[in-house]
Coordinates of C-alpha atoms (C1' of nucleotides) in Angstrom, one line a residue:
Chain G
M1 CA 116.5 80.2 114.5
D2 CA 120.0 81.6 115.1
F3 CA 120.8 84.9 113.8
E4 CA 124.0 87.3 113.2
P5 CA 124.9 89.5 115.5
L6 CA 123.4 93.0 114.6
G7 CA 122.2 96.1 116.4
L8 CA 119.0 97.6 115.5
A9 CA 118.0 101.1 116.2
T10 CA 116.2 104.2 115.4
D11 CA 117.4 107.7 114.8
L12 CA 115.2 110.6 115.0
V13 CA 115.1 114.1 112.8
I14 CA 113.0 116.3 115.1
L15 CA 112.2 119.2 113.3
T16 CA 110.8 122.6 114.2
V17 CA 110.4 126.3 112.9
R18 CA 111.6 129.1 115.1
D19 CA 112.3 132.7 114.0
G20 CA 111.3 132.0 110.6
R21 CA 114.1 129.1 110.0
L22 CA 113.6 125.2 109.9
Q23 CA 115.7 123.8 112.4
V24 CA 116.9 120.2 113.8
L25 CA 117.5 118.7 117.0
L26 CA 120.9 117.7 117.7
I27 CA 122.7 116.3 120.3
R28 CA 126.6 116.2 121.0
R29 CA 127.9 112.7 121.5
G30 CA 129.4 112.4 125.1
I31 CA 130.7 108.6 124.3
P32 CA 132.7 107.0 121.2
P33 CA 132.4 106.7 118.7
Y34 CA 132.4 110.3 117.3
Q35 CA 132.5 111.4 120.9
G36 CA 132.1 115.4 120.8
R37 CA 130.6 115.4 117.2
W38 CA 126.8 116.3 116.7
A39 CA 124.4 113.5 116.0
L40 CA 120.8 112.7 115.5
P41 CA 119.5 111.6 119.0
G42 CA 118.5 107.8 118.8
G43 CA 119.1 105.0 120.6
F44 CA 119.1 100.8 120.3
V45 CA 115.5 98.9 120.2
R46 CA 114.6 96.9 123.4
P47 CA 113.7 93.4 122.9
D48 CA 109.8 93.5 122.5
E49 CA 109.5 97.0 121.6
D50 CA 107.9 98.0 118.3
L51 CA 109.9 100.5 116.5
E52 CA 107.7 103.1 116.4
T53 CA 107.3 102.8 120.4
T54 CA 111.1 103.2 120.2
A55 CA 111.1 106.3 118.3
R56 CA 108.4 107.9 120.6
R57 CA 110.2 107.0 123.5
E58 CA 113.6 108.9 122.4
L59 CA 111.2 111.7 121.2
A60 CA 109.8 112.4 124.8
E61 CA 113.5 111.8 126.4
E62 CA 114.8 114.3 123.9
T63 CA 112.0 117.0 124.0
G64 CA 110.4 116.3 127.1
L65 CA 107.2 116.4 125.3
S66 CA 104.5 113.8 125.9
A67 CA 104.9 112.3 122.5
E68 CA 101.3 111.4 121.9
R69 CA 100.2 114.3 119.8
I70 CA 103.8 114.7 117.8
H71 CA 103.6 113.9 114.3
L72 CA 106.0 111.0 113.6
E73 CA 106.5 109.1 110.8
Q74 CA 109.0 106.7 109.1
V75 CA 111.2 107.7 106.6
A76 CA 114.1 105.3 105.7
T77 CA 116.1 102.6 106.9
Y78 CA 119.7 102.6 106.4
G79 CA 122.0 99.5 106.8
A80 CA 125.4 99.9 105.2
P81 CA 127.6 97.3 106.8
D82 CA 129.8 99.8 107.7
R83 CA 127.9 102.5 108.8
D84 CA 128.9 102.1 112.5
P85 CA 132.3 101.2 113.8
R86 CA 130.8 99.3 116.6
G87 CA 129.6 97.0 114.0
R88 CA 126.5 96.1 112.0
V89 CA 123.9 98.6 113.4
V90 CA 120.7 99.2 111.3
S91 CA 118.9 102.1 111.8
V92 CA 115.3 102.9 111.1
A93 CA 115.2 106.7 110.4
Y94 CA 111.7 108.6 111.8
L95 CA 110.8 112.2 111.3
A96 CA 109.0 114.5 114.0
L97 CA 107.8 117.6 113.4
V98 CA 107.1 119.6 116.6
P99 CA 105.6 123.3 117.3
D100 CA 107.7 125.6 118.4
L101 CA 108.2 124.6 122.0
P102 CA 107.8 126.6 125.1
A103 CA 110.4 125.2 127.3
P104 CA 113.5 124.3 125.3
V105 CA 114.8 121.0 125.1
A106 CA 113.8 120.5 129.0
G107 CA 114.5 117.5 130.5
S108 CA 117.0 116.1 127.9
D109 CA 119.4 113.2 129.0
A110 CA 121.8 113.6 126.5
A111 CA 125.2 115.1 126.6
S112 CA 124.0 118.5 125.2
A113 CA 121.0 119.0 122.6
S114 CA 120.5 122.1 121.2
W115 CA 118.2 123.3 118.3
V116 CA 120.4 124.2 114.9
D117 CA 119.2 125.6 111.7
A118 CA 118.9 122.5 108.9
T119 CA 120.4 124.6 106.4
D120 CA 123.5 124.9 107.6
V121 CA 123.8 121.5 108.8
L122 CA 122.8 120.2 105.3
D123 CA 125.3 122.6 103.9
D124 CA 128.2 121.0 105.7
S125 CA 128.3 117.1 104.7
G126 CA 131.0 116.6 107.6
R127 CA 129.4 117.7 110.5
L128 CA 127.2 115.1 111.9
A129 CA 128.5 111.7 112.9
F130 CA 127.7 108.2 111.2
D131 CA 125.3 109.0 108.0
H132 CA 123.4 111.0 109.7
H133 CA 123.7 113.8 107.4
R134 CA 122.2 111.7 104.6
I135 CA 119.2 110.8 107.0
L136 CA 118.5 114.4 107.6
A137 CA 118.6 115.4 104.0
D138 CA 116.5 112.4 103.3
A139 CA 114.1 113.7 106.2
V140 CA 113.9 117.2 104.9
E141 CA 113.5 116.3 101.6
R142 CA 110.6 114.1 102.7
A143 CA 109.2 116.9 104.7
R144 CA 109.7 119.7 102.0
A145 CA 107.7 117.0 99.8
K146 CA 104.7 116.6 102.0
L147 CA 104.0 119.9 102.7
E148 CA 103.0 120.3 99.0
Y149 CA 100.3 117.5 98.9
S150 CA 99.5 117.0 102.8
P151 CA 98.2 119.2 105.6
L152 CA 101.4 118.5 107.3
A153 CA 102.9 122.0 107.8
T154 CA 99.7 122.5 110.8
A155 CA 102.0 119.8 112.5
F156 CA 104.7 122.5 113.1
C157 CA 102.4 125.2 114.6
P158 CA 100.3 125.0 117.7
A159 CA 96.7 124.0 118.0
E160 CA 95.3 127.6 117.1
F161 CA 97.4 129.7 114.2
T162 CA 97.0 132.2 111.8
I163 CA 97.4 132.1 108.0
S164 CA 100.5 133.5 108.2
E165 CA 101.9 131.9 110.7
L166 CA 101.1 128.7 108.3
R167 CA 102.6 130.4 105.6
G168 CA 106.0 131.1 107.9
V169 CA 106.1 127.2 108.2
Y170 CA 106.2 126.6 104.5
E171 CA 108.5 129.5 103.8
A172 CA 110.9 128.3 106.5
V173 CA 110.7 124.7 105.4
W174 CA 111.2 125.5 101.5
G175 CA 113.2 128.3 102.1
L176 CA 111.6 130.8 99.8
P177 CA 108.9 133.5 99.9
L178 CA 105.1 132.9 99.3
D179 CA 102.7 135.6 98.1
P180 CA 100.5 136.0 101.2
R181 CA 97.5 137.0 99.5
N182 CA 97.6 133.8 97.2
F183 CA 98.8 131.9 100.0
H184 CA 95.8 133.0 102.0
R185 CA 93.7 132.1 99.2
K186 CA 94.5 128.8 98.5
V187 CA 94.7 127.6 102.3
T188 CA 91.1 129.1 103.1
K189 CA 89.8 127.3 99.5
T190 CA 90.9 124.0 99.8
P191 CA 88.1 122.4 101.4
N192 CA 89.0 121.2 105.5
F193 CA 92.4 122.2 105.3
V194 CA 91.9 124.7 107.9
A195 CA 88.9 125.7 110.1
P196 CA 88.3 129.1 111.5
L197 CA 87.7 129.4 115.2
G198 CA 86.2 132.7 114.7
T199 CA 88.3 134.7 117.2
T200 CA 91.5 136.7 116.1
T201 CA 95.0 137.7 117.5
T202 CA 97.0 140.4 116.9
R203 CA 100.1 138.6 118.0
D204 CA 101.5 139.1 114.6
G205 CA 101.2 142.7 114.8
G206 CA 99.1 144.5 112.1
R207 CA 95.5 144.0 111.5
P208 CA 94.0 141.3 113.5
A209 CA 94.2 137.9 111.8
Q210 CA 91.5 135.1 111.9
L211 CA 92.7 132.1 114.4
F212 CA 92.5 128.4 112.6
H213 CA 93.1 125.3 113.8
R214 CA 93.6 122.0 111.4
G215 CA 91.1 120.6 109.4
T216 CA 90.1 117.4 108.6
A217 CA 91.6 116.9 105.2
T218 CA 94.3 114.4 104.8
T219 CA 95.4 115.4 101.2
L220 CA 95.4 118.6 99.2
H221 CA 93.8 118.7 95.9
P222 CA 95.3 120.3 93.8
P223 CA 98.8 120.4 95.8
M224 CA 100.5 123.6 97.0
T225 CA 103.2 124.5 94.6
R226 CA 106.7 125.3 95.5
T227 CA 107.1 128.4 93.5
Chain E
M1 CA 129.3 95.3 121.8
D2 CA 126.5 92.7 122.0
F3 CA 123.0 92.5 120.6
E4 CA 119.9 90.9 121.2
P5 CA 119.0 88.4 119.0
L6 CA 117.3 89.6 116.0
G7 CA 117.1 88.8 112.4
L8 CA 117.0 91.3 109.6
A9 CA 115.4 90.2 106.0
T10 CA 114.0 92.2 103.1
D11 CA 110.7 91.3 101.4
L12 CA 110.0 92.3 98.1
V13 CA 106.6 93.5 96.1
I14 CA 107.5 93.1 92.2
L15 CA 104.9 94.5 90.6
T16 CA 104.1 94.1 86.7
V17 CA 101.4 95.3 84.7
R18 CA 100.3 92.5 82.6
D19 CA 96.9 91.9 80.4
G20 CA 96.0 95.6 81.8
R21 CA 95.9 94.4 85.1
L22 CA 98.5 95.6 88.3
Q23 CA 99.9 91.9 89.0
V24 CA 102.2 91.2 92.0
L25 CA 105.0 88.1 92.2
L26 CA 104.1 85.8 94.8
I27 CA 105.8 82.6 96.0
R28 CA 103.9 80.0 97.9
R29 CA 105.7 78.9 101.1
G30 CA 107.2 75.5 101.2
I31 CA 108.5 75.3 104.5
P32 CA 106.7 76.7 108.2
P33 CA 105.6 79.1 109.4
Y34 CA 102.8 79.7 107.1
Q35 CA 103.4 76.6 105.1
G36 CA 101.3 76.6 101.7
R37 CA 100.2 80.2 102.1
W38 CA 101.2 82.9 99.6
A39 CA 103.9 85.6 100.6
L40 CA 106.1 87.9 99.0
P41 CA 109.5 86.7 98.3
G42 CA 112.0 88.2 100.3
G43 CA 115.2 86.6 102.3
F44 CA 117.6 87.2 105.2
V45 CA 120.5 90.1 104.6
R46 CA 123.7 88.5 104.6
P47 CA 126.5 89.7 107.0
D48 CA 128.7 92.4 105.0
E49 CA 125.7 92.9 102.8
D50 CA 123.6 96.1 102.1
L51 CA 120.0 96.3 102.1
E52 CA 119.5 97.0 98.7
T53 CA 122.0 94.6 97.6
T54 CA 119.9 91.8 99.1
A55 CA 116.7 93.2 97.5
R56 CA 118.7 93.4 94.3
R57 CA 119.8 89.6 94.7
E58 CA 116.6 88.3 95.6
L59 CA 114.6 90.1 92.7
A60 CA 117.1 88.2 90.4
E61 CA 116.6 85.2 91.9
E62 CA 113.0 85.5 91.8
T63 CA 112.6 87.1 88.4
G64 CA 115.5 85.6 86.3
L65 CA 116.5 89.0 85.6
S66 CA 119.6 90.7 85.9
A67 CA 118.4 93.7 88.1
E68 CA 120.4 96.3 87.3
R69 CA 117.8 98.2 85.0
I70 CA 114.9 97.4 87.2
H71 CA 113.2 100.1 89.4
L72 CA 114.0 99.5 93.0
E73 CA 112.9 101.5 95.9
Q74 CA 112.8 100.8 99.6
V75 CA 109.0 101.3 101.3
A76 CA 109.1 101.1 104.8
T77 CA 110.5 98.5 107.5
Y78 CA 108.2 96.4 109.3
G79 CA 109.3 95.4 113.1
A80 CA 106.2 94.8 115.3
P81 CA 108.2 92.2 118.1
D82 CA 105.4 89.2 116.9
R83 CA 105.3 89.7 113.3
D84 CA 107.2 86.4 112.8
P85 CA 106.7 83.3 114.9
R86 CA 110.4 82.2 114.6
G87 CA 111.7 85.1 116.9
R88 CA 112.5 88.9 116.3
V89 CA 112.5 89.4 112.5
V90 CA 112.7 92.9 111.1
S91 CA 111.9 93.1 107.5
V92 CA 112.8 96.2 105.0
A93 CA 110.3 96.1 102.2
Y94 CA 111.1 97.1 98.8
L95 CA 109.3 97.8 95.8
A96 CA 110.3 96.8 92.5
L97 CA 108.7 97.7 89.1
V98 CA 109.4 95.3 86.1
P99 CA 108.2 95.3 82.6
D100 CA 105.6 92.4 81.6
L101 CA 108.4 90.0 81.3
P102 CA 109.0 87.9 78.3
A103 CA 109.9 84.6 80.1
P104 CA 107.2 84.3 83.3
V105 CA 109.5 83.7 86.1
A106 CA 112.0 81.6 84.8
G107 CA 114.8 80.5 87.4
S108 CA 113.1 81.1 90.3
D109 CA 114.2 78.6 93.0
A110 CA 110.8 78.8 95.2
A111 CA 108.5 76.1 95.8
S112 CA 106.1 78.4 93.3
A113 CA 106.3 81.5 92.1
S114 CA 103.5 83.1 90.2
W115 CA 101.6 86.4 89.3
V116 CA 98.2 87.4 91.1
D117 CA 96.5 89.9 90.7
A118 CA 97.1 92.7 93.1
T119 CA 93.6 94.0 93.8
D120 CA 92.3 90.4 94.2
V121 CA 95.1 89.9 97.2
L122 CA 94.3 93.5 98.5
D123 CA 90.6 92.5 98.4
D124 CA 91.3 89.5 101.0
S125 CA 93.4 90.4 103.8
G126 CA 93.9 87.2 105.2
R127 CA 95.5 85.4 102.0
L128 CA 99.1 86.3 102.7
A129 CA 101.5 85.1 105.4
F130 CA 103.1 87.2 108.2
D131 CA 101.9 90.8 108.0
H132 CA 102.6 91.0 104.0
H133 CA 99.3 92.1 103.0
R134 CA 100.0 95.5 104.9
I135 CA 103.2 95.6 103.1
L136 CA 101.7 95.0 99.5
A137 CA 98.9 97.7 100.9
D138 CA 101.7 100.3 101.4
A139 CA 103.7 99.4 98.6
V140 CA 101.0 99.5 96.2
E141 CA 99.9 102.9 97.7
R142 CA 103.5 104.1 97.1
A143 CA 103.4 103.5 93.5
R144 CA 99.8 104.7 93.1
A145 CA 101.0 108.3 94.6
K146 CA 104.2 108.1 92.5
L147 CA 102.7 107.9 89.4
E148 CA 101.4 111.1 90.0
Y149 CA 104.2 113.2 90.3
S150 CA 107.2 110.8 89.1
P151 CA 107.9 109.5 85.7
L152 CA 107.8 106.0 87.5
A153 CA 105.1 104.5 84.9
T154 CA 107.6 104.2 82.4
A155 CA 109.5 101.6 84.8
F156 CA 106.7 99.3 83.8
C157 CA 107.2 99.7 80.2
P158 CA 109.6 98.0 77.8
A159 CA 112.2 100.7 76.3
E160 CA 110.4 101.6 73.7
F161 CA 106.4 102.1 74.3
T162 CA 103.5 104.0 72.9
I163 CA 101.7 106.4 74.6
S164 CA 98.5 104.2 74.8
E165 CA 100.7 101.2 76.5
L166 CA 101.9 104.2 78.9
R167 CA 98.1 105.0 79.6
G168 CA 97.6 101.6 79.9
V169 CA 100.0 101.4 83.2
Y170 CA 98.0 104.4 84.5
E171 CA 95.0 102.4 84.2
A172 CA 95.9 99.4 85.6
V173 CA 97.7 100.8 88.3
W174 CA 95.3 103.1 89.6
G175 CA 92.1 100.9 88.4
L176 CA 90.3 103.7 86.6
P177 CA 89.7 104.6 83.1
L178 CA 91.7 107.8 81.6
D179 CA 90.8 109.6 78.6
P180 CA 93.1 108.7 75.8
R181 CA 93.4 112.6 74.2
N182 CA 93.8 114.1 77.3
F183 CA 96.5 111.8 78.5
H184 CA 98.3 112.0 75.2
R185 CA 98.2 115.8 75.5
K186 CA 99.6 115.9 79.0
V187 CA 102.4 113.3 78.3
T188 CA 103.7 114.7 75.3
K189 CA 103.6 118.4 76.7
T190 CA 105.0 117.8 79.9
P191 CA 108.5 118.7 79.1
N192 CA 110.9 115.5 78.9
F193 CA 108.6 112.9 80.0
V194 CA 108.9 111.0 77.2
A195 CA 111.2 111.4 74.0
P196 CA 109.8 110.1 70.5
L197 CA 111.9 107.5 68.3
G198 CA 110.4 108.7 65.2
T199 CA 109.5 105.2 64.5
T200 CA 105.8 104.0 64.6
T201 CA 104.4 100.5 65.3
T202 CA 100.8 98.9 64.8
R203 CA 101.2 96.7 67.7
D204 CA 98.2 97.9 69.7
G205 CA 95.7 97.8 66.2
G206 CA 94.4 100.7 64.7
R207 CA 96.5 103.6 63.6
P208 CA 100.0 103.4 63.8
A209 CA 101.5 104.9 66.9
Q210 CA 104.6 106.7 67.8
L211 CA 107.3 104.8 69.9
F212 CA 108.8 106.9 72.7
H213 CA 111.2 106.3 75.3
R214 CA 111.8 107.7 79.0
G215 CA 112.8 111.3 79.1
T216 CA 115.0 112.9 81.5
A217 CA 112.7 114.4 83.6
T218 CA 112.4 113.1 87.3
T219 CA 109.3 114.9 88.6
L220 CA 105.9 115.9 86.8
H221 CA 105.0 119.6 87.3
P222 CA 102.1 119.9 87.5
P223 CA 101.6 116.2 88.7
M224 CA 99.5 113.9 86.6
T225 CA 96.1 113.8 88.0
R226 CA 94.0 110.6 89.1
T227 CA 90.6 111.4 87.7
Chain F
dT1 C1' 95.7 161.8 114.6
dG2 C1' 99.0 159.9 111.5
dA3 C1' 102.3 156.5 110.6
dC4 C1' 103.0 151.5 109.9
dT5 C1' 102.4 146.9 109.6
dT6 C1' 99.6 143.1 108.2
dC7 C1' 95.3 141.1 106.9
dT8 C1' 91.8 139.9 103.5
dC9 C1' 89.1 140.7 99.3
dG10 C1' 89.5 141.6 94.2
dT11 C1' 90.8 141.7 89.3
dC12 C1' 92.9 139.8 85.4
dA13 C1' 95.8 137.7 82.2
dA14 C1' 98.0 133.0 81.4
dG15 C1' 98.0 128.2 82.0
dA16 C1' 96.0 123.5 83.0
dT17 C1' 91.8 120.8 83.1
dG18 C1' 88.2 117.6 81.4
dA19 C1' 84.7 116.7 78.3
dC20 C1' 84.1 115.3 73.7
dG21 C1' 84.1 116.4 68.0
dA22 C1' 86.6 115.2 64.5
dT23 C1' 90.3 113.4 61.2
dT24 C1' 94.2 110.2 60.2
dA25 C1' 96.4 105.7 58.9
dG26 C1' 96.7 101.7 59.5
dA27 C1' 94.9 96.1 59.4
dG28 C1' 91.1 92.8 58.5
dT29 C1' 87.8 91.2 55.3
dG30 C1' 84.9 90.2 51.3
Chain H
dC1 C1' 89.7 97.1 45.6
dA2 C1' 86.2 99.6 48.8
dC3 C1' 84.4 99.0 53.4
dT4 C1' 84.6 98.7 58.3
dC5 C1' 87.2 98.7 62.5
dT6 C1' 90.3 100.3 65.6
dA7 C1' 93.2 103.1 67.7
dA8 C1' 96.3 107.5 67.2
dT9 C1' 96.3 112.3 67.2
dC10 C1' 94.9 117.0 66.5
dG11 C1' 91.3 120.7 67.9
dT12 C1' 87.6 123.3 70.4
dC13 C1' 85.9 125.1 74.5
dA14 C1' 83.9 126.1 79.3
dT15 C1' 86.0 126.0 83.4
dC16 C1' 89.4 125.9 86.9
dT17 C1' 93.8 127.1 89.2
dT18 C1' 97.3 130.1 89.3
dG19 C1' 100.9 134.3 89.9
dA20 C1' 101.3 139.1 90.3
dC21 C1' 99.7 142.8 92.0
dG22 C1' 96.0 146.6 93.2
dA23 C1' 93.4 148.4 97.3
dG24 C1' 90.8 148.9 101.7
dA25 C1' 90.7 147.3 106.5
dA26 C1' 91.5 147.0 111.0
dG27 C1' 94.6 147.2 114.4
dT28 C1' 99.1 149.0 117.3
dC29 C1' 102.4 152.4 118.3
dA30 C1' 104.4 156.8 118.7

DNA sequence: TGACTTCTCGTCAAGATGACGATTAGAGTG
DNA sequence: CACTCTAATCGTCATCTTGACGAGAAGTCA
């Protein structure tokens, strides 16, 4: 079987919540095309390598994290014939959600990598190389939608978190404030969304807050409402 | 730039609702590999052809429909190195929803194509070639989920339809009965889900039913519940 | 001690849901 | 034509969920 010349790559939309804002990991491209421009981290799929394996490898390279526990999901595939000036390159986009990292992007081999406010990038459709603006927009929209009906927000949190830290994730991703009391009610009354640890922390100031970890639920019924 | 040898294909999950059941269009493979087995229709992406263009072309070839009005969306991409014995073939799966066709699969060039009950196929994980069982399962799950929060069900209906025909779509896709009165209330009270035409039909028997067409809504708030 | 912050529980009206009764308007039949 | 059958459509009602917001609890900080 002979095939047309074709490149297969994965691009990663790595999101985190820092300082109450949704941020995305971008790299500055060191080589043409789009040299010097910001882009999503990514790379070519190796022969005999599964797509998700490629994505996890890239994720580990960029974040320095052993990427096993990280939430990673496929978003979509982009294959417009002219999307890469080097030739036909089809890219499978993955969305990764990571907690606020203790070490800021250690071990990255990219020319320079940094966290950037996602909304800033989304507001400027010309900032990113290739069709990465579109990919980012699709991935962020996926994340926003999944917060509604899945416990995905916990993927942004460390293993132990408070209800208000979880609320901060929703507020950052959705970009709107939520009522702390109603949020607390919703989260704690949805079966298996979160599980209490019995311990408390005062790291958020104010009255000590209970610590929770992820529950076993996979979907939220009824969903969290984006109002 | 030189690339590893690699094939790029699209596979189509074409769904319809006939006789109150969710059905999928399958072809019987005329050539190896998996000769004689059932498979999803699909084909290789041509040079300089966009992924969705390929999918629409295949859709038109299989159904004989000018595929412009047909709902078509990308589901996921499958790229396990050993998923095709001919070599590395990455496949982008698309989901197409078509109304109950007047002409049954006219103009198909496949060896033989036919509508098969989706639940039957899903119950037998060895029926389909390649990883097509997995692709079908993912696509059907996507369709089931989207019925909850989008007006997608109208894509299974002709331009004009009654509320009970729409309910039939939900019941077929979800595989469970819905209360006709509550469904009627929900559909007609959700703004812009459907718009009345003012005319009626008796094609469903019983009291004449109002005819509706699609509304302008893109999401359902709150979603339709799968109970 | 007192101010301040945040957590957590409560209340209440409005809206949505699920269960189901009842009526309506046609087709089919003797 | 009356009678039956089917399905569409409207209504009722208890229950659940939401959104808005009051109020107390339990820490830290000066």
